[in-house]
Amino acid sequence: MASPALWQRCIAASALASTSRNVTRTFTTTSAVAMARQRPGASKPTVARVPGLDQPGTLHNLSEIHPLLDHYPRKTDQDGNLDLETPKLWASAPPLDNMLKNQADDDVDEASLPHGLTKDDLKKFLKRALVVKRTSNMTTAGKIPSMYALVVVGNGEGIAGYGEGKDDEVARAVRKATNRAMRNLTAFDRYDDRTIYHDIDHKFHATNIQFRSRPPGFGNRCNHYIHEICSCIGILDISAKVWGSRNPMNVIKATFEALSLKQKLPEDIARGRGKRVVDVQHTYYGANE
C-alpha cells in the first residue's frame, strides 16, 4: 500500500498538469485573437463619433457649450444657476438640410430653367407625386431595395415637366424627381388657354391614347394620371381614352409626348397649305383671331 506522501505527490502533479493546460489554452486563444486583429486586411469596428468628441471613450469638456448637446446659457436665477427653461440651440428641430442633402440632384440653378423663370416662380408650381413604389435590384449579394418616384410639376399656365428619382428613402426619391422635373420643363400649346387645338391619337410602346378637344365647361374626363397632368399644364376641357397597357409610367410619358409634339398650330397649317392664318382659324375653329 502506497504511503500518504506518495498520494499527496500524485495529487499535486495532476493539479499542476491541469493548470498548465488551462494556461496554454488561454494563451493560444488570446494570441490568435491578437494576431487576427493585427492582420493588414482585418476589418476594424466602426465607432459612431459625435462632433466635438475627440475619442469615443473620452468625455466632452463640460465647461464648454456643445452645439448639438447643450443649451444657450441665457436665463439664470438669482443664484446664478441656469434656468431649466433655457431654449435650445434650435427652437423646433435641428436643420436637416445638410444631412439629407444630395449634392448631385438637390441644387436647381436658374441657368438650367427655361428662359424667364426664376427660383421664386418655382415655389408657385403645382407638384404631384403620381408614382411612388418600392423596387429591388437583384445582385450576387442579394436583393437591394430602393424607392422609385415619378413627379409632375407645372404652373397651370402652359408649362409643366416630369422627373424620375431613385433613393433608399421615399422623401429623397421624391425630392430628386421634383428637381429633375424642374429642369425638364416644357411649354405646351393650348387653344383659348383651356383645351388642345385638335384631336390626337398617339402610341407609346404598348400604350395607345386618344385625346379629344372639348367645348368650354366640359371639364377633364380622362384617366386619373392624365387628369393630374392636365391640371398642372392648365388644360381645363379635354377627354382621353387609354387603350392597351395602362402602366402609370407609360401613360404619363405618352401624355407628355403627345401634348408637346403631336399638336399642329394654325400657323403651321397655314404655312404648309399656303393660306392665311385668319382663313385657317376661321375654317378649323370658326373664329377670326
PDB file of C-alpha atoms in Angstrom:
ATOM      1  CA  MET A   1       0.000   0.000   0.000  1.00  0.00           C
ATOM      2  CA  ALA A   2       1.345   3.462  -1.035  1.00  0.00           C
ATOM      3  CA  SER A   3       2.314   5.909   1.633  1.00  0.00           C
ATOM      4  CA  PRO A   4       0.342   9.148   2.234  1.00  0.00           C
ATOM      5  CA  ALA A   5       3.287  11.196   0.996  1.00  0.00           C
ATOM      6  CA  LEU A   6       3.138   9.462  -2.388  1.00  0.00           C
ATOM      7  CA  TRP A   7      -0.599  10.156  -2.719  1.00  0.00           C
ATOM      8  CA  GLN A   8      -0.007  13.832  -1.982  1.00  0.00           C
ATOM      9  CA  ARG A   9       2.708  13.966  -4.647  1.00  0.00           C
ATOM     10  CA  CYS A  10       0.323  12.427  -7.220  1.00  0.00           C
ATOM     11  CA  ILE A  11      -2.494  14.875  -6.420  1.00  0.00           C
ATOM     12  CA  ALA A  12      -0.112  17.874  -6.660  1.00  0.00           C
ATOM     13  CA  ALA A  13       1.244  16.649 -10.025  1.00  0.00           C
ATOM     14  CA  SER A  14      -2.248  16.230 -11.518  1.00  0.00           C
ATOM     15  CA  ALA A  15      -3.304  19.718 -10.327  1.00  0.00           C
ATOM     16  CA  LEU A  16      -0.163  21.240 -11.856  1.00  0.00           C
ATOM     17  CA  ALA A  17      -0.812  19.489 -15.182  1.00  0.00           C
ATOM     18  CA  SER A  18      -4.428  20.734 -15.375  1.00  0.00           C
ATOM     19  CA  THR A  19      -3.329  24.297 -14.534  1.00  0.00           C
ATOM     20  CA  SER A  20      -0.698  24.273 -17.282  1.00  0.00           C
ATOM     21  CA  ARG A  21      -3.247  23.020 -19.820  1.00  0.00           C
ATOM     22  CA  ASN A  22      -5.673  25.852 -18.958  1.00  0.00           C
ATOM     23  CA  VAL A  23      -2.918  28.459 -19.195  1.00  0.00           C
ATOM     24  CA  THR A  24      -1.778  27.096 -22.566  1.00  0.00           C
ATOM     25  CA  ARG A  25      -5.357  27.103 -23.921  1.00  0.00           C
ATOM     26  CA  THR A  26      -5.972  30.682 -22.734  1.00  0.00           C
ATOM     27  CA  PHE A  27      -2.663  31.911 -24.158  1.00  0.00           C
ATOM     28  CA  THR A  28      -3.358  30.239 -27.509  1.00  0.00           C
ATOM     29  CA  THR A  29      -6.844  31.764 -27.791  1.00  0.00           C
ATOM     30  CA  THR A  30      -5.602  35.221 -26.772  1.00  0.00           C
ATOM     31  CA  SER A  31      -2.693  35.043 -29.220  1.00  0.00           C
ATOM     32  CA  ALA A  32      -4.973  34.003 -32.079  1.00  0.00           C
ATOM     33  CA  VAL A  33      -7.321  36.925 -31.425  1.00  0.00           C
ATOM     34  CA  ALA A  34      -4.422  39.370 -31.200  1.00  0.00           C
ATOM     35  CA  MET A  35      -2.872  38.070 -34.433  1.00  0.00           C
ATOM     36  CA  ALA A  36      -6.231  38.292 -36.230  1.00  0.00           C
ATOM     37  CA  ARG A  37      -6.630  41.913 -35.168  1.00  0.00           C
ATOM     38  CA  GLN A  38      -3.126  42.802 -36.339  1.00  0.00           C
ATOM     39  CA  ARG A  39      -3.604  41.422 -39.851  1.00  0.00           C
ATOM     40  CA  PRO A  40      -3.324  44.075 -42.609  1.00  0.00           C
ATOM     41  CA  GLY A  41      -6.703  43.197 -44.095  1.00  0.00           C
ATOM     42  CA  ALA A  42      -8.565  42.803 -40.847  1.00  0.00           C
ATOM     43  CA  SER A  43     -11.688  44.952 -40.589  1.00  0.00           C
ATOM     44  CA  LYS A  44     -11.809  47.371 -37.709  1.00  0.00           C
ATOM     45  CA  PRO A  45     -15.066  48.038 -35.869  1.00  0.00           C
ATOM     46  CA  THR A  46     -16.745  51.310 -36.796  1.00  0.00           C
ATOM     47  CA  VAL A  47     -17.489  53.703 -33.968  1.00  0.00           C
ATOM     48  CA  ALA A  48     -20.077  56.469 -34.291  1.00  0.00           C
ATOM     49  CA  ARG A  49     -18.391  59.767 -33.488  1.00  0.00           C
ATOM     50  CA  VAL A  50     -20.165  62.870 -32.260  1.00  0.00           C
ATOM     51  CA  PRO A  51     -18.737  66.219 -33.447  1.00  0.00           C
ATOM     52  CA  GLY A  52     -16.731  67.780 -30.655  1.00  0.00           C
ATOM     53  CA  LEU A  53     -15.683  64.478 -29.027  1.00  0.00           C
ATOM     54  CA  ASP A  54     -12.058  63.566 -29.784  1.00  0.00           C
ATOM     55  CA  GLN A  55     -12.142  59.930 -28.752  1.00  0.00           C
ATOM     56  CA  PRO A  56     -15.093  57.563 -28.304  1.00  0.00           C
ATOM     57  CA  GLY A  57     -14.040  56.796 -24.724  1.00  0.00           C
ATOM     58  CA  THR A  58     -13.438  60.354 -23.605  1.00  0.00           C
ATOM     59  CA  LEU A  59     -15.978  62.830 -22.288  1.00  0.00           C
ATOM     60  CA  HIS A  60     -16.616  66.265 -23.669  1.00  0.00           C
ATOM     61  CA  ASN A  61     -15.334  69.243 -21.712  1.00  0.00           C
ATOM     62  CA  LEU A  62     -18.378  70.138 -19.626  1.00  0.00           C
ATOM     63  CA  SER A  63     -17.217  73.732 -19.194  1.00  0.00           C
ATOM     64  CA  GLU A  64     -17.812  74.385 -22.905  1.00  0.00           C
ATOM     65  CA  ILE A  65     -21.109  74.541 -24.778  1.00  0.00           C
ATOM     66  CA  HIS A  66     -21.600  71.788 -27.321  1.00  0.00           C
ATOM     67  CA  PRO A  67     -23.602  72.972 -30.373  1.00  0.00           C
ATOM     68  CA  LEU A  68     -25.701  69.791 -30.545  1.00  0.00           C
ATOM     69  CA  LEU A  69     -25.990  68.637 -26.946  1.00  0.00           C
ATOM     70  CA  ASP A  70     -26.153  71.803 -24.841  1.00  0.00           C
ATOM     71  CA  HIS A  71     -28.327  74.885 -24.395  1.00  0.00           C
ATOM     72  CA  TYR A  72     -27.548  78.548 -24.609  1.00  0.00           C
ATOM     73  CA  PRO A  73     -26.919  79.968 -21.063  1.00  0.00           C
ATOM     74  CA  ARG A  74     -29.279  82.880 -21.488  1.00  0.00           C
ATOM     75  CA  LYS A  75     -31.511  82.574 -18.432  1.00  0.00           C
ATOM     76  CA  THR A  76     -30.200  82.340 -14.860  1.00  0.00           C
ATOM     77  CA  ASP A  77     -31.842  82.552 -11.470  1.00  0.00           C
ATOM     78  CA  GLN A  78     -30.848  84.780  -8.541  1.00  0.00           C
ATOM     79  CA  ASP A  79     -28.019  82.450  -7.507  1.00  0.00           C
ATOM     80  CA  GLY A  80     -26.522  82.477 -10.992  1.00  0.00           C
ATOM     81  CA  ASN A  81     -27.639  78.964 -11.908  1.00  0.00           C
ATOM     82  CA  LEU A  82     -29.044  78.175 -15.337  1.00  0.00           C
ATOM     83  CA  ASP A  83     -32.796  78.096 -15.689  1.00  0.00           C
ATOM     84  CA  LEU A  84     -34.371  74.798 -16.718  1.00  0.00           C
ATOM     85  CA  GLU A  85     -36.457  76.551 -19.374  1.00  0.00           C
ATOM     86  CA  THR A  86     -33.434  77.763 -21.316  1.00  0.00           C
ATOM     87  CA  PRO A  87     -34.245  77.466 -25.050  1.00  0.00           C
ATOM     88  CA  LYS A  88     -32.315  75.006 -27.194  1.00  0.00           C
ATOM     89  CA  LEU A  89     -29.919  75.937 -29.945  1.00  0.00           C
ATOM     90  CA  TRP A  90     -32.732  75.341 -32.482  1.00  0.00           C
ATOM     91  CA  ALA A  91     -36.242  76.152 -31.375  1.00  0.00           C
ATOM     92  CA  SER A  92     -38.128  73.410 -33.226  1.00  0.00           C
ATOM     93  CA  ALA A  93     -35.672  70.931 -34.707  1.00  0.00           C
ATOM     94  CA  PRO A  94     -32.047  70.908 -35.909  1.00  0.00           C
ATOM     95  CA  PRO A  95     -31.579  71.802 -39.573  1.00  0.00           C
ATOM     96  CA  LEU A  96     -31.548  68.562 -41.522  1.00  0.00           C
ATOM     97  CA  ASP A  97     -30.825  70.132 -44.929  1.00  0.00           C
ATOM     98  CA  ASN A  98     -27.140  69.274 -44.788  1.00  0.00           C
ATOM     99  CA  MET A  99     -27.865  65.761 -43.507  1.00  0.00           C
ATOM    100  CA  LEU A 100     -30.466  64.831 -46.125  1.00  0.00           C
ATOM    101  CA  LYS A 101     -28.984  66.847 -48.980  1.00  0.00           C
ATOM    102  CA  ASN A 102     -27.856  65.086 -52.132  1.00  0.00           C
ATOM    103  CA  GLN A 103     -25.426  67.354 -53.927  1.00  0.00           C
ATOM    104  CA  ALA A 104     -25.991  65.683 -57.293  1.00  0.00           C
ATOM    105  CA  ASP A 105     -29.718  66.354 -57.544  1.00  0.00           C
ATOM    106  CA  ASP A 106     -30.751  68.973 -54.990  1.00  0.00           C
ATOM    107  CA  ASP A 107     -29.468  72.209 -56.479  1.00  0.00           C
ATOM    108  CA  VAL A 108     -31.621  73.765 -59.205  1.00  0.00           C
ATOM    109  CA  ASP A 109     -29.738  76.543 -60.970  1.00  0.00           C
ATOM    110  CA  GLU A 110     -31.603  79.313 -62.738  1.00  0.00           C
ATOM    111  CA  ALA A 111     -29.391  78.714 -65.771  1.00  0.00           C
ATOM    112  CA  SER A 112     -30.971  75.255 -66.211  1.00  0.00           C
ATOM    113  CA  LEU A 113     -34.534  76.657 -66.167  1.00  0.00           C
ATOM    114  CA  PRO A 114     -36.454  77.853 -69.244  1.00  0.00           C
ATOM    115  CA  HIS A 115     -35.991  81.484 -70.211  1.00  0.00           C
ATOM    116  CA  GLY A 116     -37.897  83.893 -67.989  1.00  0.00           C
ATOM    117  CA  LEU A 117     -38.308  81.609 -64.950  1.00  0.00           C
ATOM    118  CA  THR A 118     -36.632  82.168 -61.589  1.00  0.00           C
ATOM    119  CA  LYS A 119     -36.435  80.218 -58.358  1.00  0.00           C
ATOM    120  CA  ASP A 120     -39.237  82.358 -56.922  1.00  0.00           C
ATOM    121  CA  ASP A 121     -41.519  81.159 -59.726  1.00  0.00           C
ATOM    122  CA  LEU A 122     -40.794  77.536 -58.850  1.00  0.00           C
ATOM    123  CA  LYS A 123     -42.364  77.982 -55.425  1.00  0.00           C
ATOM    124  CA  LYS A 124     -45.741  78.619 -57.082  1.00  0.00           C
ATOM    125  CA  PHE A 125     -45.635  75.416 -59.155  1.00  0.00           C
ATOM    126  CA  LEU A 126     -48.022  72.537 -58.549  1.00  0.00           C
ATOM    127  CA  LYS A 127     -46.263  69.308 -57.568  1.00  0.00           C
ATOM    128  CA  ARG A 128     -47.869  65.888 -57.938  1.00  0.00           C
ATOM    129  CA  ALA A 129     -46.099  62.655 -56.919  1.00  0.00           C
ATOM    130  CA  LEU A 130     -48.025  60.315 -59.209  1.00  0.00           C
ATOM    131  CA  VAL A 131     -45.943  57.149 -58.799  1.00  0.00           C
ATOM    132  CA  VAL A 132     -44.160  56.044 -55.611  1.00  0.00           C
ATOM    133  CA  LYS A 133     -43.198  52.394 -55.360  1.00  0.00           C
ATOM    134  CA  ARG A 134     -40.584  50.041 -53.979  1.00  0.00           C
ATOM    135  CA  THR A 135     -38.136  48.393 -56.373  1.00  0.00           C
ATOM    136  CA  SER A 136     -35.429  45.755 -55.923  1.00  0.00           C
ATOM    137  CA  ASN A 137     -32.174  45.258 -57.785  1.00  0.00           C
ATOM    138  CA  MET A 138     -31.089  41.621 -57.820  1.00  0.00           C
ATOM    139  CA  THR A 139     -27.317  41.196 -57.415  1.00  0.00           C
ATOM    140  CA  THR A 140     -24.949  38.451 -56.340  1.00  0.00           C
ATOM    141  CA  ALA A 141     -25.164  39.799 -52.789  1.00  0.00           C
ATOM    142  CA  GLY A 142     -28.967  39.515 -52.827  1.00  0.00           C
ATOM    143  CA  LYS A 143     -31.843  41.923 -53.340  1.00  0.00           C
ATOM    144  CA  ILE A 144     -31.019  45.611 -52.889  1.00  0.00           C
ATOM    145  CA  PRO A 145     -34.291  47.521 -52.204  1.00  0.00           C
ATOM    146  CA  SER A 146     -34.837  51.137 -53.202  1.00  0.00           C
ATOM    147  CA  MET A 147     -37.701  53.591 -53.687  1.00  0.00           C
ATOM    148  CA  TYR A 148     -38.818  54.972 -57.047  1.00  0.00           C
ATOM    149  CA  ALA A 149     -40.801  58.186 -57.540  1.00  0.00           C
ATOM    150  CA  LEU A 150     -42.220  59.969 -60.578  1.00  0.00           C
ATOM    151  CA  VAL A 151     -43.262  63.592 -60.002  1.00  0.00           C
ATOM    152  CA  VAL A 152     -45.080  66.034 -62.294  1.00  0.00           C
ATOM    153  CA  VAL A 153     -44.772  69.803 -61.784  1.00  0.00           C
ATOM    154  CA  GLY A 154     -46.480  72.694 -63.555  1.00  0.00           C
ATOM    155  CA  ASN A 155     -47.610  76.281 -63.129  1.00  0.00           C
ATOM    156  CA  GLY A 156     -51.103  75.792 -64.606  1.00  0.00           C
ATOM    157  CA  GLU A 157     -50.326  78.260 -67.396  1.00  0.00           C
ATOM    158  CA  GLY A 158     -48.887  76.018 -70.095  1.00  0.00           C
ATOM    159  CA  ILE A 159     -45.560  74.971 -68.529  1.00  0.00           C
ATOM    160  CA  ALA A 160     -45.022  71.527 -66.997  1.00  0.00           C
ATOM    161  CA  GLY A 161     -42.489  68.726 -66.727  1.00  0.00           C
ATOM    162  CA  TYR A 162     -41.914  65.334 -65.167  1.00  0.00           C
ATOM    163  CA  GLY A 163     -38.934  63.697 -63.493  1.00  0.00           C
ATOM    164  CA  GLU A 164     -37.921  60.346 -62.041  1.00  0.00           C
ATOM    165  CA  GLY A 165     -35.856  59.678 -58.932  1.00  0.00           C
ATOM    166  CA  LYS A 166     -34.495  56.709 -57.005  1.00  0.00           C
ATOM    167  CA  ASP A 167     -33.115  56.529 -53.482  1.00  0.00           C
ATOM    168  CA  ASP A 168     -33.169  54.444 -50.327  1.00  0.00           C
ATOM    169  CA  GLU A 169     -35.710  56.804 -48.712  1.00  0.00           C
ATOM    170  CA  VAL A 170     -39.047  57.949 -50.091  1.00  0.00           C
ATOM    171  CA  ALA A 171     -38.544  61.635 -49.255  1.00  0.00           C
ATOM    172  CA  ARG A 172     -35.190  61.812 -51.017  1.00  0.00           C
ATOM    173  CA  ALA A 173     -36.516  59.932 -54.061  1.00  0.00           C
ATOM    174  CA  VAL A 174     -39.413  62.393 -54.371  1.00  0.00           C
ATOM    175  CA  ARG A 175     -37.011  65.312 -53.931  1.00  0.00           C
ATOM    176  CA  LYS A 176     -34.739  64.021 -56.690  1.00  0.00           C
ATOM    177  CA  ALA A 177     -37.699  63.515 -59.035  1.00  0.00           C
ATOM    178  CA  THR A 178     -39.053  67.005 -58.278  1.00  0.00           C
ATOM    179  CA  ASN A 179     -35.726  68.698 -59.015  1.00  0.00           C
ATOM    180  CA  ARG A 180     -35.316  66.757 -62.249  1.00  0.00           C
ATOM    181  CA  ALA A 181     -38.847  67.726 -63.266  1.00  0.00           C
ATOM    182  CA  MET A 182     -37.946  71.384 -62.665  1.00  0.00           C
ATOM    183  CA  ARG A 183     -35.052  71.008 -65.093  1.00  0.00           C
ATOM    184  CA  ASN A 184     -37.239  69.310 -67.740  1.00  0.00           C
ATOM    185  CA  LEU A 185     -39.961  71.947 -68.025  1.00  0.00           C
ATOM    186  CA  THR A 186     -41.732  72.137 -71.383  1.00  0.00           C
ATOM    187  CA  ALA A 187     -44.108  74.711 -72.846  1.00  0.00           C
ATOM    188  CA  PHE A 188     -47.440  73.348 -74.141  1.00  0.00           C
ATOM    189  CA  ASP A 189     -49.698  74.972 -76.721  1.00  0.00           C
ATOM    190  CA  ARG A 190     -53.333  75.471 -75.643  1.00  0.00           C
ATOM    191  CA  TYR A 191     -56.271  76.667 -77.668  1.00  0.00           C
ATOM    192  CA  ASP A 192     -58.044  79.515 -75.887  1.00  0.00           C
ATOM    193  CA  ASP A 193     -55.897  78.633 -72.811  1.00  0.00           C
ATOM    194  CA  ARG A 194     -58.229  75.758 -71.935  1.00  0.00           C
ATOM    195  CA  THR A 195     -58.002  72.817 -74.388  1.00  0.00           C
ATOM    196  CA  ILE A 196     -55.908  71.303 -77.186  1.00  0.00           C
ATOM    197  CA  TYR A 197     -56.032  72.514 -80.803  1.00  0.00           C
ATOM    198  CA  HIS A 198     -57.281  69.253 -82.307  1.00  0.00           C
ATOM    199  CA  ASP A 199     -57.814  65.557 -81.611  1.00  0.00           C
ATOM    200  CA  ILE A 200     -54.671  63.472 -81.093  1.00  0.00           C
ATOM    201  CA  ASP A 201     -54.055  59.734 -81.409  1.00  0.00           C
ATOM    202  CA  HIS A 202     -50.699  58.692 -80.014  1.00  0.00           C
ATOM    203  CA  LYS A 203     -48.939  55.391 -79.297  1.00  0.00           C
ATOM    204  CA  PHE A 204     -46.119  54.978 -76.793  1.00  0.00           C
ATOM    205  CA  HIS A 205     -44.790  51.412 -76.625  1.00  0.00           C
ATOM    206  CA  ALA A 206     -47.854  49.290 -75.756  1.00  0.00           C
ATOM    207  CA  THR A 207     -49.984  52.277 -74.655  1.00  0.00           C
ATOM    208  CA  ASN A 208     -52.447  53.941 -77.037  1.00  0.00           C
ATOM    209  CA  ILE A 209     -54.126  57.197 -76.016  1.00  0.00           C
ATOM    210  CA  GLN A 210     -56.839  59.199 -77.778  1.00  0.00           C
ATOM    211  CA  PHE A 211     -57.163  62.879 -76.860  1.00  0.00           C
ATOM    212  CA  ARG A 212     -60.238  64.870 -77.866  1.00  0.00           C
ATOM    213  CA  SER A 213     -60.656  68.653 -77.646  1.00  0.00           C
ATOM    214  CA  ARG A 214     -63.897  69.681 -75.950  1.00  0.00           C
ATOM    215  CA  PRO A 215     -66.064  72.828 -75.659  1.00  0.00           C
ATOM    216  CA  PRO A 216     -65.918  75.173 -72.661  1.00  0.00           C
ATOM    217  CA  GLY A 217     -67.289  73.746 -69.435  1.00  0.00           C
ATOM    218  CA  PHE A 218     -66.734  70.107 -70.427  1.00  0.00           C
ATOM    219  CA  GLY A 219     -64.013  69.501 -67.835  1.00  0.00           C
ATOM    220  CA  ASN A 220     -61.276  66.882 -67.715  1.00  0.00           C
ATOM    221  CA  ARG A 221     -62.862  63.478 -68.253  1.00  0.00           C
ATOM    222  CA  CYS A 222     -59.939  61.126 -68.615  1.00  0.00           C
ATOM    223  CA  ASN A 223     -57.550  58.771 -66.874  1.00  0.00           C
ATOM    224  CA  HIS A 224     -56.605  59.984 -63.381  1.00  0.00           C
ATOM    225  CA  TYR A 225     -52.917  60.319 -64.334  1.00  0.00           C
ATOM    226  CA  ILE A 226     -53.832  62.382 -67.397  1.00  0.00           C
ATOM    227  CA  HIS A 227     -56.196  64.440 -65.234  1.00  0.00           C
ATOM    228  CA  GLU A 228     -53.350  65.431 -62.879  1.00  0.00           C
ATOM    229  CA  ILE A 229     -51.044  66.240 -65.794  1.00  0.00           C
ATOM    230  CA  CYS A 230     -53.663  68.437 -67.459  1.00  0.00           C
ATOM    231  CA  SER A 231     -54.243  70.240 -64.161  1.00  0.00           C
ATOM    232  CA  CYS A 232     -50.524  71.027 -63.919  1.00  0.00           C
ATOM    233  CA  ILE A 233     -50.417  72.182 -67.550  1.00  0.00           C
ATOM    234  CA  GLY A 234     -53.593  74.268 -67.342  1.00  0.00           C
ATOM    235  CA  ILE A 235     -55.848  72.297 -69.704  1.00  0.00           C
ATOM    236  CA  LEU A 236     -59.426  72.597 -68.473  1.00  0.00           C
ATOM    237  CA  ASP A 237     -61.538  70.878 -71.157  1.00  0.00           C
ATOM    238  CA  ILE A 238     -60.381  67.567 -72.611  1.00  0.00           C
ATOM    239  CA  SER A 239     -61.361  63.919 -72.852  1.00  0.00           C
ATOM    240  CA  ALA A 240     -58.979  60.999 -73.215  1.00  0.00           C
ATOM    241  CA  LYS A 241     -59.148  57.242 -73.501  1.00  0.00           C
ATOM    242  CA  VAL A 242     -56.306  54.837 -72.782  1.00  0.00           C
ATOM    243  CA  TRP A 243     -56.073  51.581 -74.724  1.00  0.00           C
ATOM    244  CA  GLY A 244     -53.629  48.719 -74.259  1.00  0.00           C
ATOM    245  CA  SER A 245     -51.127  48.960 -71.430  1.00  0.00           C
ATOM    246  CA  ARG A 246     -52.183  51.182 -68.529  1.00  0.00           C
ATOM    247  CA  ASN A 247     -48.780  51.203 -66.900  1.00  0.00           C
ATOM    248  CA  PRO A 248     -48.597  54.520 -64.995  1.00  0.00           C
ATOM    249  CA  MET A 249     -45.126  55.428 -66.260  1.00  0.00           C
ATOM    250  CA  ASN A 250     -46.077  54.724 -69.884  1.00  0.00           C
ATOM    251  CA  VAL A 251     -49.318  56.699 -69.579  1.00  0.00           C
ATOM    252  CA  ILE A 252     -47.525  59.734 -68.124  1.00  0.00           C
ATOM    253  CA  LYS A 253     -44.727  59.695 -70.690  1.00  0.00           C
ATOM    254  CA  ALA A 254     -47.167  59.150 -73.554  1.00  0.00           C
ATOM    255  CA  THR A 255     -49.261  62.124 -72.408  1.00  0.00           C
ATOM    256  CA  PHE A 256     -46.269  64.470 -72.306  1.00  0.00           C
ATOM    257  CA  GLU A 257     -45.023  63.252 -75.668  1.00  0.00           C
ATOM    258  CA  ALA A 258     -48.404  63.608 -77.368  1.00  0.00           C
ATOM    259  CA  LEU A 259     -49.298  67.050 -76.000  1.00  0.00           C
ATOM    260  CA  SER A 260     -45.852  68.530 -76.691  1.00  0.00           C
ATOM    261  CA  LEU A 261     -45.012  67.017 -80.105  1.00  0.00           C
ATOM    262  CA  LYS A 262     -48.246  65.983 -81.842  1.00  0.00           C
ATOM    263  CA  GLN A 263     -50.129  69.289 -81.930  1.00  0.00           C
ATOM    264  CA  LYS A 264     -50.216  71.307 -85.156  1.00  0.00           C
ATOM    265  CA  LEU A 265     -50.726  75.022 -84.728  1.00  0.00           C
ATOM    266  CA  PRO A 266     -52.755  77.144 -87.193  1.00  0.00           C
ATOM    267  CA  GLU A 267     -49.537  78.869 -88.240  1.00  0.00           C
ATOM    268  CA  ASP A 268     -48.013  75.534 -89.283  1.00  0.00           C
ATOM    269  CA  ILE A 269     -51.138  74.512 -91.231  1.00  0.00           C
ATOM    270  CA  ALA A 270     -51.312  77.881 -92.988  1.00  0.00           C
ATOM    271  CA  ARG A 271     -47.626  77.722 -93.901  1.00  0.00           C
ATOM    272  CA  GLY A 272     -47.986  74.189 -95.289  1.00  0.00           C
ATOM    273  CA  ARG A 273     -51.101  74.989 -97.368  1.00  0.00           C
ATOM    274  CA  GLY A 274     -50.092  78.446 -98.491  1.00  0.00           C
ATOM    275  CA  LYS A 275     -53.047  80.175 -96.854  1.00  0.00           C
ATOM    276  CA  ARG A 276     -53.534  82.956 -94.395  1.00  0.00           C
ATOM    277  CA  VAL A 277     -53.690  82.219 -90.695  1.00  0.00           C
ATOM    278  CA  VAL A 278     -57.041  84.010 -90.435  1.00  0.00           C
ATOM    279  CA  ASP A 279     -58.599  81.726 -93.033  1.00  0.00           C
ATOM    280  CA  VAL A 280     -57.264  78.612 -91.307  1.00  0.00           C
ATOM    281  CA  GLN A 281     -58.600  79.718 -87.936  1.00  0.00           C
ATOM    282  CA  HIS A 282     -61.995  80.504 -89.445  1.00  0.00           C
ATOM    283  CA  THR A 283     -62.159  77.133 -91.190  1.00  0.00           C
ATOM    284  CA  TYR A 284     -60.944  74.969 -88.328  1.00  0.00           C
ATOM    285  CA  TYR A 285     -62.103  76.880 -85.266  1.00  0.00           C
ATOM    286  CA  GLY A 286     -64.842  79.167 -86.582  1.00  0.00           C
ATOM    287  CA  ALA A 287     -63.117  82.283 -85.274  1.00  0.00           C
ATOM    288  CA  ASN A 288     -61.303  85.250 -86.807  1.00  0.00           C
ATOM    289  CA  GLU A 289     -58.493  85.822 -84.324  1.00  0.00           C
TER     290      GLU A 289
END
